[in-house]
Coordinates of C-alpha atoms and ligand atoms in Angstrom, one line a residue:
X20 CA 87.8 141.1 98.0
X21 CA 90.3 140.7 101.0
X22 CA 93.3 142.1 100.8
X23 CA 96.5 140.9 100.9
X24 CA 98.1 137.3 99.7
X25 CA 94.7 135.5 99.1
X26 CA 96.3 131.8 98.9
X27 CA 98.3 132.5 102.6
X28 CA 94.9 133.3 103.8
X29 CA 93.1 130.8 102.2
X30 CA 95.7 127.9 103.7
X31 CA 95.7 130.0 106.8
X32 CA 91.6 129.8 107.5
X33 CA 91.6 126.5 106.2
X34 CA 94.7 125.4 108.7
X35 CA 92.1 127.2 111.6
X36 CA 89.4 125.0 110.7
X37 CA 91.9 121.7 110.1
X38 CA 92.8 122.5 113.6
X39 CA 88.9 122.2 115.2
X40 CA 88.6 119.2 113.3
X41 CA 91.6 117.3 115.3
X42 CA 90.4 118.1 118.5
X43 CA 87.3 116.7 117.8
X44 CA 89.1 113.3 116.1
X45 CA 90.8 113.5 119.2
X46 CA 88.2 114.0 121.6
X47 CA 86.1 110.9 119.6
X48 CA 89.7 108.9 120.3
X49 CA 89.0 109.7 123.8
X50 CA 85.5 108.6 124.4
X51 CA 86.2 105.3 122.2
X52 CA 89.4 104.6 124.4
X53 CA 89.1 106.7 127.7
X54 CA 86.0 107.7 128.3
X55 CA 84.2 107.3 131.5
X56 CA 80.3 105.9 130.6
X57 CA 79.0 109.3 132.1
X58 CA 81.0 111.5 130.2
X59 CA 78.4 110.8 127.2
X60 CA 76.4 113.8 127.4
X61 CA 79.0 116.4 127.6
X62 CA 81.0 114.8 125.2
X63 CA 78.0 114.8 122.9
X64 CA 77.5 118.2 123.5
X65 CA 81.2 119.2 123.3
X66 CA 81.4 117.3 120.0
X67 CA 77.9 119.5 118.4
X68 CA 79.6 122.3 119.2
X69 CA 82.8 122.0 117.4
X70 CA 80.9 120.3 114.3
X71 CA 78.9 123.4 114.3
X72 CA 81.8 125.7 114.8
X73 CA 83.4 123.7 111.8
X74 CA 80.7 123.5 109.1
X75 CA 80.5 127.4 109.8
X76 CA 84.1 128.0 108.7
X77 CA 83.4 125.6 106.0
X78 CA 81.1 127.0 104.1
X79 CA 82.1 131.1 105.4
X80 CA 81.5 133.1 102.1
X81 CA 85.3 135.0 102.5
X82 CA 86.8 130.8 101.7
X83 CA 84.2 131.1 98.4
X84 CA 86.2 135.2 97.8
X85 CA 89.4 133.7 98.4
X86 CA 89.1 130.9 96.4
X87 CA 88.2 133.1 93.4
X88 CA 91.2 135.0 93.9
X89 CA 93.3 132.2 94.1
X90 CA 91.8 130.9 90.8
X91 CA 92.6 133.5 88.5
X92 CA 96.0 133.7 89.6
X93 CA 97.8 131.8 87.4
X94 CA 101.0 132.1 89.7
X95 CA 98.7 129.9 92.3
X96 CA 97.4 127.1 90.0
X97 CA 99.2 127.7 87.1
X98 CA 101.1 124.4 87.7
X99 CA 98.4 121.5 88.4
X100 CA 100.6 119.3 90.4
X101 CA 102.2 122.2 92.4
X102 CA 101.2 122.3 96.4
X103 CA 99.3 125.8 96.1
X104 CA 97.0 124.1 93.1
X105 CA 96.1 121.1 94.9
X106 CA 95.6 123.0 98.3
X107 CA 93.3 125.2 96.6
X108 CA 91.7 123.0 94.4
X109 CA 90.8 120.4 97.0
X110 CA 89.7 123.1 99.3
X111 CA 87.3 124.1 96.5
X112 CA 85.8 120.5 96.5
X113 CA 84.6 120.8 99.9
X114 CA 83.5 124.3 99.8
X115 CA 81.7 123.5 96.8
X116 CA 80.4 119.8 98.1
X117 CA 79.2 122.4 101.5
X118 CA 78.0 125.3 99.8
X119 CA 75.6 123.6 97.4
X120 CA 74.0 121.6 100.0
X121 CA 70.7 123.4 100.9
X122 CA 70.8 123.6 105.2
X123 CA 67.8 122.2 105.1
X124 CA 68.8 118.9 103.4
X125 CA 71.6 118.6 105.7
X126 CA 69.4 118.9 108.7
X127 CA 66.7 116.2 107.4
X128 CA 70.2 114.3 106.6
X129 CA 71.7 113.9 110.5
X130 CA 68.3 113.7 112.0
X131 CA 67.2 110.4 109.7
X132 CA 70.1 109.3 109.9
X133 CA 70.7 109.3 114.1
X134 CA 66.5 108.0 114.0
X135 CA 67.6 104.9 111.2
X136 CA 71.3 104.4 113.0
X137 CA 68.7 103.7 116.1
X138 CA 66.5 101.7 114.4
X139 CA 69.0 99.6 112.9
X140 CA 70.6 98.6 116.1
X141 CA 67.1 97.0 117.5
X142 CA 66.3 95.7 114.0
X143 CA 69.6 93.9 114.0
X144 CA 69.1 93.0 117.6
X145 CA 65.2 91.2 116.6
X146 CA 66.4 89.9 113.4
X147 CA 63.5 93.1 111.9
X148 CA 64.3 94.0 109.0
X149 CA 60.8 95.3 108.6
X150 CA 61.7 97.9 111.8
X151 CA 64.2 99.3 110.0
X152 CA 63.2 99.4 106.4
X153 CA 60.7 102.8 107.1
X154 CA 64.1 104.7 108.2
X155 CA 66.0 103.0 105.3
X156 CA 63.8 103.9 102.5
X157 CA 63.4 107.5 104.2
X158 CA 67.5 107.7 104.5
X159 CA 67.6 106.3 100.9
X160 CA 65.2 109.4 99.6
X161 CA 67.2 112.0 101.0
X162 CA 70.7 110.8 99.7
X163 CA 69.3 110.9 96.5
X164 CA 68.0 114.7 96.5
X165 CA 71.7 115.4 98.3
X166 CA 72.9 113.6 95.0
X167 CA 71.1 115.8 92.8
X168 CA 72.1 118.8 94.5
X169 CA 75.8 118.0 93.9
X170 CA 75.0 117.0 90.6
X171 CA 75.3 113.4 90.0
X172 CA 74.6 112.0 87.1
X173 CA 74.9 115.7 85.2
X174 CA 77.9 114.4 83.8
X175 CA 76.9 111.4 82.2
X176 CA 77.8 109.0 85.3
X177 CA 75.5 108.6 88.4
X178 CA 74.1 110.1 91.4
X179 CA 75.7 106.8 93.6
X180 CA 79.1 108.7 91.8
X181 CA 78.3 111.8 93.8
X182 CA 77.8 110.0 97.1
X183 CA 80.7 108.2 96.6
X184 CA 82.9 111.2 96.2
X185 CA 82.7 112.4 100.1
X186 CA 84.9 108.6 100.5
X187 CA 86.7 108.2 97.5
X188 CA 87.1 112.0 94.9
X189 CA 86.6 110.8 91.7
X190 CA 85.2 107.8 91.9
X191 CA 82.8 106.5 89.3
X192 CA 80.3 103.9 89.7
X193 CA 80.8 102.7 85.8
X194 CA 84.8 102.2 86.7
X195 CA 84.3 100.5 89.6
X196 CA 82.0 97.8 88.3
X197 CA 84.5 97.3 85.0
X198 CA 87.2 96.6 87.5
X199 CA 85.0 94.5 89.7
X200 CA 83.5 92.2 87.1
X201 CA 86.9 90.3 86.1
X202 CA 87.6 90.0 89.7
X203 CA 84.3 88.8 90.6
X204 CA 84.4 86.2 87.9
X205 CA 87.6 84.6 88.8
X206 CA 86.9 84.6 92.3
X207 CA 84.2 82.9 92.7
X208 CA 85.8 80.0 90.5
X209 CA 88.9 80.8 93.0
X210 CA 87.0 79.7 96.1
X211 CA 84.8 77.1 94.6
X212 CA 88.2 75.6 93.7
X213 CA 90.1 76.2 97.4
X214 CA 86.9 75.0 98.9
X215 CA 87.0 71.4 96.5
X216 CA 90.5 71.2 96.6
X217 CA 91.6 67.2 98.4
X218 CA 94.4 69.8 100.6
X219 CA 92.6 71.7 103.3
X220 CA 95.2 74.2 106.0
X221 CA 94.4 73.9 109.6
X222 CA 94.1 76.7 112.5
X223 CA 96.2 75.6 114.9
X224 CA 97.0 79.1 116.9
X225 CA 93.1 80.5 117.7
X226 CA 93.0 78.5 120.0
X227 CA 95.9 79.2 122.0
X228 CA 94.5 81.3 125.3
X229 CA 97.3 84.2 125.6
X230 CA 97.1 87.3 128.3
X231 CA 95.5 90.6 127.3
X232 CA 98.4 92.5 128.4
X233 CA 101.2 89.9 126.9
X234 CA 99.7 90.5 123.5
X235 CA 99.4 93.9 124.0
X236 CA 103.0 94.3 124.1
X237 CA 103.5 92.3 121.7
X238 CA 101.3 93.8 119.1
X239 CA 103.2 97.0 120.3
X240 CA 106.3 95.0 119.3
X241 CA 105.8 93.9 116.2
X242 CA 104.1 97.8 115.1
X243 CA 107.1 99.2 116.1
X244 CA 109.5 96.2 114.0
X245 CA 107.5 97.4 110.6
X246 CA 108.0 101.4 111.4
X247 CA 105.0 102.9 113.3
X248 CA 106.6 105.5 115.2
X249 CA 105.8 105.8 118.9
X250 CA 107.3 109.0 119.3
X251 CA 104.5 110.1 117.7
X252 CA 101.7 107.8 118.3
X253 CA 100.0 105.3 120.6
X254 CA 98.4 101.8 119.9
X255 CA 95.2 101.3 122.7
X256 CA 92.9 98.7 122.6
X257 CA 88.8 99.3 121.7
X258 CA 86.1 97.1 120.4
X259 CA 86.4 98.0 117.0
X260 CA 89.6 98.7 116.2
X261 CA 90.7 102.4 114.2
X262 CA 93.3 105.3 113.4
X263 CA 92.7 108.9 114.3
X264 CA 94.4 111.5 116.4
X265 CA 95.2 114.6 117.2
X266 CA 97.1 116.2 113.9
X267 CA 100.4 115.8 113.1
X268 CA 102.6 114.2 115.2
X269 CA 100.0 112.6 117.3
X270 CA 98.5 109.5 115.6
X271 CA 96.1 107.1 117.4
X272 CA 95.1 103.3 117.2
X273 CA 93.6 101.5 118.3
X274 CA 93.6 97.3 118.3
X275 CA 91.0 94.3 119.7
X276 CA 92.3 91.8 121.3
X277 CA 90.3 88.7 122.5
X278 CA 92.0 85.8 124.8
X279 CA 91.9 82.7 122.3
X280 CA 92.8 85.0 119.0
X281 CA 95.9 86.3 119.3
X282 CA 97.1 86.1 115.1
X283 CA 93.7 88.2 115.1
X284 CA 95.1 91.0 117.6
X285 CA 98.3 91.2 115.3
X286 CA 96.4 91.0 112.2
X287 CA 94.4 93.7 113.3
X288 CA 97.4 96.2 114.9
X289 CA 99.3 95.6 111.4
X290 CA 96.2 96.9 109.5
X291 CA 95.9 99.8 112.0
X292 CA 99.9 100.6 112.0
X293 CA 99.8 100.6 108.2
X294 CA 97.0 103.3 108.4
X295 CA 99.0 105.0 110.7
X296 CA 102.1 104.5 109.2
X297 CA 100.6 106.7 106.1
X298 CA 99.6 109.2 108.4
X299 CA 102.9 109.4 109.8
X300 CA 104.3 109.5 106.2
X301 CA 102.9 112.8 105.3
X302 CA 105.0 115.8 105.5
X303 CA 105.1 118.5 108.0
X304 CA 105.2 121.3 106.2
X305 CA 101.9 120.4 104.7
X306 CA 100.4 119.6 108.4
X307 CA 96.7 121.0 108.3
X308 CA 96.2 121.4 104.6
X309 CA 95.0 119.0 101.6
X310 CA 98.6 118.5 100.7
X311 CA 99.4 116.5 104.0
X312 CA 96.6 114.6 104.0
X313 CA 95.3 111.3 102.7
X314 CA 94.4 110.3 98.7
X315 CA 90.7 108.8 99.6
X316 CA 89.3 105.9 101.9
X317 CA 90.6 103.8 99.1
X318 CA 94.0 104.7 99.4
X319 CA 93.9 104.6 103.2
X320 CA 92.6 101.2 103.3
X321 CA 95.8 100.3 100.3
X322 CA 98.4 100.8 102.8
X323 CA 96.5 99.1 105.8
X324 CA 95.6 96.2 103.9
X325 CA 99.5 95.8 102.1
X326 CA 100.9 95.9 105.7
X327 CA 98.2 93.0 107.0
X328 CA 97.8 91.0 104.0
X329 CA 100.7 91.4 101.4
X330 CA 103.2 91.7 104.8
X331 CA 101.3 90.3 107.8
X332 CA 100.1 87.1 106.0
X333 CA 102.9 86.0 104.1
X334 CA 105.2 83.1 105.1
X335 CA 108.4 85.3 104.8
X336 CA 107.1 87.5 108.0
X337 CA 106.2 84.3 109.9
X338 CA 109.8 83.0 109.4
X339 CA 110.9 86.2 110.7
X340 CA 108.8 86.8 113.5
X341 CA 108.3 83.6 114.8
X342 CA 111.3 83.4 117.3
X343 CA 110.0 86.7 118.0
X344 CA 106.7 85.0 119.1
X345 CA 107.9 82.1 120.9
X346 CA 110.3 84.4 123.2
X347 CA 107.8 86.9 123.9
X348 CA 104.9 84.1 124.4
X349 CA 107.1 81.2 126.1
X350 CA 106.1 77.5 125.7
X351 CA 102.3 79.1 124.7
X352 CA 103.6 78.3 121.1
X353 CA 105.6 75.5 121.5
X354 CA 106.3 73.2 118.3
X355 CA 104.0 75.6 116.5
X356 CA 106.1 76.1 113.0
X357 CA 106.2 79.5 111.0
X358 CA 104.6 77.3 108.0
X359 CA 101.6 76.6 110.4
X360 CA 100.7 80.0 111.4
X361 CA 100.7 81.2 107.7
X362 CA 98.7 78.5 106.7
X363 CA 96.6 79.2 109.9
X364 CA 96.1 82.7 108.9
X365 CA 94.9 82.1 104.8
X366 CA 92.2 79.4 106.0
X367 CA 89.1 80.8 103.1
X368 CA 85.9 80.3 104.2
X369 CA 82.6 80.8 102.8
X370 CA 80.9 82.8 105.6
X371 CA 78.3 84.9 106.5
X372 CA 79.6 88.1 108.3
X373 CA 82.0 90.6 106.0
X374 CA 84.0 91.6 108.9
X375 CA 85.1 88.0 110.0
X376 CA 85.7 87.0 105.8
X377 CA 89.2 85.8 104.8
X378 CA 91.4 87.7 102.1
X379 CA 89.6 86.2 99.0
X380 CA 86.0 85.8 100.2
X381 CA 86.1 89.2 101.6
X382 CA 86.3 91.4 98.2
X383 CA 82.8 89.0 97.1
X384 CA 81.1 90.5 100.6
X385 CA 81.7 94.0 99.2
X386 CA 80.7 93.7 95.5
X387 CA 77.2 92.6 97.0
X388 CA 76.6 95.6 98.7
X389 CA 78.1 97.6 95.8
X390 CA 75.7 96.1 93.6
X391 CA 72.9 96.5 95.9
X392 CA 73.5 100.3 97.3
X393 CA 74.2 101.2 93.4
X394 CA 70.2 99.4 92.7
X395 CA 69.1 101.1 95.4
X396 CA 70.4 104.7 94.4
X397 CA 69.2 104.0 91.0
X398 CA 65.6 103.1 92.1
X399 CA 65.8 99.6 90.8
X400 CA 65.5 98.2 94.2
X401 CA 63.0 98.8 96.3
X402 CA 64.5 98.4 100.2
X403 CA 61.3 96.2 100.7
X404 CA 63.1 94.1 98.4
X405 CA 66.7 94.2 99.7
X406 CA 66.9 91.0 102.1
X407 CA 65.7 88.9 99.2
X408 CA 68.2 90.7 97.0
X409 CA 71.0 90.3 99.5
X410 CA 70.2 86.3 100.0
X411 CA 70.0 85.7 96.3
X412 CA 73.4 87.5 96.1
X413 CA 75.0 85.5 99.1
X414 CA 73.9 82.1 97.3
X415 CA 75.5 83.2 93.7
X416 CA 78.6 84.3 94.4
X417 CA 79.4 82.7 98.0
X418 CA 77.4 79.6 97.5
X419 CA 75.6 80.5 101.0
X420 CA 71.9 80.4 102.6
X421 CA 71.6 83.4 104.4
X422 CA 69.3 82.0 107.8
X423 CA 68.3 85.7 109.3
X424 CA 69.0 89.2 108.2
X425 CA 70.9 90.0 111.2
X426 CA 73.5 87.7 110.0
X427 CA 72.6 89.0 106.4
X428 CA 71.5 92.9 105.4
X429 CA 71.2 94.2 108.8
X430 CA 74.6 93.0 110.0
X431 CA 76.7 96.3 108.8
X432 CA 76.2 100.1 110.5
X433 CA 77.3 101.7 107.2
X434 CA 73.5 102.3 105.3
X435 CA 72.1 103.2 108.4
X436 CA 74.8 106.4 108.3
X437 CA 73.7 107.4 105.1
X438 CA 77.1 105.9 104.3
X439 CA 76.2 104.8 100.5
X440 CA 79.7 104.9 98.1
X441 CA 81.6 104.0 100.8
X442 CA 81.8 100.1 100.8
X443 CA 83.8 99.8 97.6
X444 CA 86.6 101.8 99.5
X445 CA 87.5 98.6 100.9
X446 CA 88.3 96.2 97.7
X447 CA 89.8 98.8 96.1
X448 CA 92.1 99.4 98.8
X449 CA 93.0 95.7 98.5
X450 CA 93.3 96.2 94.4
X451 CA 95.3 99.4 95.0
X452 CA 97.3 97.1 97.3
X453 CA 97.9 94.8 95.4
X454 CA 99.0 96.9 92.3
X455 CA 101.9 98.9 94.8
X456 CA 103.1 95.9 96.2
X457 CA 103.3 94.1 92.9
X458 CA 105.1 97.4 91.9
X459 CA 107.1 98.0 95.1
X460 CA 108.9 94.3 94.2
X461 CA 109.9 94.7 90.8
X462 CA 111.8 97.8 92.2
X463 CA 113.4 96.8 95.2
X464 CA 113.8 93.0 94.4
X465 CA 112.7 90.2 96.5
X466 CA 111.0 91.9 99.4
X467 CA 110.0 88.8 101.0
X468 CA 113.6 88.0 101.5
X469 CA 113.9 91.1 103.2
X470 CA 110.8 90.4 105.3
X471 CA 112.9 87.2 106.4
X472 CA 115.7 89.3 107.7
X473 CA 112.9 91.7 109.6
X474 CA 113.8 94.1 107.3
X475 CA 110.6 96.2 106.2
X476 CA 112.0 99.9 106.1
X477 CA 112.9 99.4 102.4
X478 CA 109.4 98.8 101.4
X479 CA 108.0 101.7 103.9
X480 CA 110.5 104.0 102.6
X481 CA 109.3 103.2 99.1
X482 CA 105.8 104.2 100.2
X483 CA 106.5 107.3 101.7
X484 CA 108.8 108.5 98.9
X485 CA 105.4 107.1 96.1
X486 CA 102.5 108.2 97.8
X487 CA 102.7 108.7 101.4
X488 CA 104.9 112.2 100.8
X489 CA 102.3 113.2 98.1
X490 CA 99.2 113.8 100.2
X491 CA 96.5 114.6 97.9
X492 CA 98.5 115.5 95.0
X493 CA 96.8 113.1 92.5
X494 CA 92.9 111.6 93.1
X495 CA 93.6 107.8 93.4
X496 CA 93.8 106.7 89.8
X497 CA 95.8 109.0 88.7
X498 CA 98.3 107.8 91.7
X499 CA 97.8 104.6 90.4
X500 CA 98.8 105.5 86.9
X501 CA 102.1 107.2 88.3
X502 CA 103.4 104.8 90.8
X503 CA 102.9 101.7 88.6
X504 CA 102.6 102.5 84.9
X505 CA 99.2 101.4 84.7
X506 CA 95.6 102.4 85.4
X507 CA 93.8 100.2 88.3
X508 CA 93.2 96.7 87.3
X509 CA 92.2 93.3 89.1
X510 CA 95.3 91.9 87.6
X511 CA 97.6 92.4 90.7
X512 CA 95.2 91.0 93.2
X513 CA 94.2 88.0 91.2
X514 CA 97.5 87.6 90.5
X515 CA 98.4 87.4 94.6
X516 CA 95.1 85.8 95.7
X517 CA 95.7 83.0 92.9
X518 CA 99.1 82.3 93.8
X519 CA 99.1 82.6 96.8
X520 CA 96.6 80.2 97.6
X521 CA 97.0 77.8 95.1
X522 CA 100.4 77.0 97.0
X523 CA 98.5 77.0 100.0
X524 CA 95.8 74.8 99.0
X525 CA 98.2 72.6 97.2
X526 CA 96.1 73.5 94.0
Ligands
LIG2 ZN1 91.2 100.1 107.5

């Protein structure tokens, strides 16, 4: 056994490997946002390394010796909630998640899924399904054995539940679907009403050409107006817009912007800053160690989507940052209303592609490839079988004919990862979301008054004193539970969605 203070040794090694792991979120930053086109190779290389260096320190047998001293000192986890008992039992996760992974597995693992990530870009490129489904079913096998080596479904749940824990700890497939089936329900009625209803909102700013660097700025603007801190981060522009960077104190995002969409730009850099805004919400002290970082995908994705949907797309912000808009943009807006932007921005649409969906149809694109990933884990659906499967979905619940599978199964990246469990991340970010908001105003009063007066530090100082502060102190339904009183329900979202666009839609 080393000697010594086992827990300052622990946090210590684990603080070395924390720090490899930011250079290489930061070198990724770079090639998405800097990157000259023949820095690929090296950068490849450079990036193998590291994650090579990294999984070695991961799974180094003196973090399994340490971690069973730590455990049998009551003065270390004695206290669940304390910061030594979360830093070392979250560290245990991942050892354990590492550890019990055969090498092997996690060979087979990258190179079927680099050969079906490669696949899936020329099958979604010639509408083939059939080129990709070989790598699929082959990707599919594999995540199943990884399952059973980290034991899903010992405990009564399912190996999807095991998958699902890299993205979201502690999620289980059984919970999700009981909070999913009340929201699917009422959603589908939702949008078969907006989309009858005699009242139908128009876009009338998508079509407004505005200058890259002019909305650059302002999307700058407006992140720093809700509390991203450029002291200690930078907004850049890439194709698909993220959040890394390079540890504490250096946050990165990144936002799209196209000439004709500029609500899009802002919706986007809102969603970003309110990642980045939790980021920036942890605390120092904890820099490097389980206790200043993030909840679960799902929590991530709660404070990105408050600050673009509950924030971003409500009529109070508009009122506020409208003059904003029309100073910074000139006559590009002129006679263009606060009242028509908001109703611009909550248009719902039954469409094809998840990543172009509105606020309501959006949660319906996800619970179709929850249901199908869960059938496919299970072995009740053959990936043969998946395009019909998705299409049948698409016409139940979105009322749609699905015309190719490049604008139907083959038109995400995340299966072709090996990323099954992680999809549902994204609605429950928007019910977590929803919950905290819901929360957040019955505590501070009428927030969207304060929106009005371009107030919005009250509310972010709310969620960095709830859950921002608390790095992974509580898995995500237990966060849940102690911010709001309640365990996650679809109560808070309906709640928004229905009201919210029943005004809207003059329902
Ligand atoms: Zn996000």
């Amino acid at each position: 056994m080393a000697s010594g203070n086992a827990y300052e040794q622990l946090i210590s090694k684990h603080r070395e490997m924390n720090t490899l792991q930011t250079i290489s979120w930061g070198l990724n930053w770079d090639q998405d946002v800097m990157m000259p086109p023949k820095g690929l190779k090296s950068r490849a290389r450079e990036l193998e390394y590291l994650a090579g260096l990294i999984h070695d320190m991961v799974i180094d047998e003196e973090i399994g010796e340490l971690l069973d001293a730590c455990e049998s000192d009551e003065s270390v986890i004695g206290d669940r909630l304390s910061v030594s008992a979360v830093n070392v039992r979250e560290i245990r996760r991942g050892y354990d998640m590492a550890v019990k992974l055969p090498s092997q597995l996690v060979k087979d693992l990258t190179s079927a899924s680099s050969l079906a990530r490669a696949a899936w870009a020329d099958a979604k490129k010639n509408n083939d399904f059939k080129g990709f489904a070989p790598q699929l079913e082959k990707l599919v096998a594999l995540l199943r054995e990884k399952a059973d080596c980290l034991g899903g479904g010992e405990d009564g749940g399912e190996k999807w539940d095991a998958l699902a824990e890299e993205y979201e700890p502690g999620c289980k497939a059984r919970d999700v679907e009981a909070v999913f089936k009340p929201l699917r329900e009422r959603l589908v009625d939702l949008v078969g009403r907006l989309a009858e209803s005699s009242y139908q909102p128009k876009d009338v700013v998508n079509h407004v050409e505005v200058d890259f660097d002019q909305q650059l700025s302002f999307a700058k603007v407006i992140a720093g107006k809700i509390g991203f801190d450029f002291e200690g981060g930078r907004l850049d522009t890439s194709s698909h817009p993220f959040c890394s960077g390079f540890g504490y104190g250096d946050c990165r995002m990144t936002t799209r912007i196209h000439k004709n969409k500029m609500p899009d730009a802002l919706s986007s850099t809102m969603h970003e800053s309110g990642h980045g805004m939790y980021t920036q919400g942890t605390l120092e002290e904890h820099a490097g160690t389980p206790m200043g970082s993030y909840v679960s995908l799902g929590i991530h994705e709660s404070q990105s989507r408050l600050w673009e949907n509950q924030v971003g797309r409500s009529e109070a912000f508009w009122k506020w940052c409208m003059p904003l808009m029309h100073e910074h943009f000139g006559e590009k807006f002129a006679g263009v209303h606060a009242r028509d932007v908001y109703e611009s921005l909550n248009i719902v649409e039954r469409s094809l592609i998840r990543t172009q969906a509105d606020e309501v149809t959006y949660n319906l694109h996800i619970m179709i490839r929850f249901e199908l990933e869960l059938a496919l884990v299970r072995g009740d659906l053959n990936v043969a079988d998946l395009p019909g499967a998705w299409n049948e979905k698409y016409k139940d619940y979105l009322g749609i004919d699905v015309p190719d599978d490049g604008v139907g199964c083959l038109q995400d990246i995340h299966w072709s990862l090996g990323a099954i469990g992680y999809f549902p991340t994204y609605t429950l970010g928007n019910l977590y979301s929803a919950q905290f908001y819901e929360k957040a105003n019955q505590e501070l009063g009428d927030l969207h008054a304060m929106f009005e007066q371009g107030d919005f530090t009250t509310l972010l100082g709310w969620l960095r004193k709830n859950i921002h502060e608390h790095g992974m102190r509580y898995r995500a339904g237990e966060l849940c539970e102690v911010v709001t009183g309640e365990k996650l329900k679809a109560d808070a979202l309906l709640r928004h969605l229905e009201g919210k666009y029943g005004e809207v839609y003059k329902l």
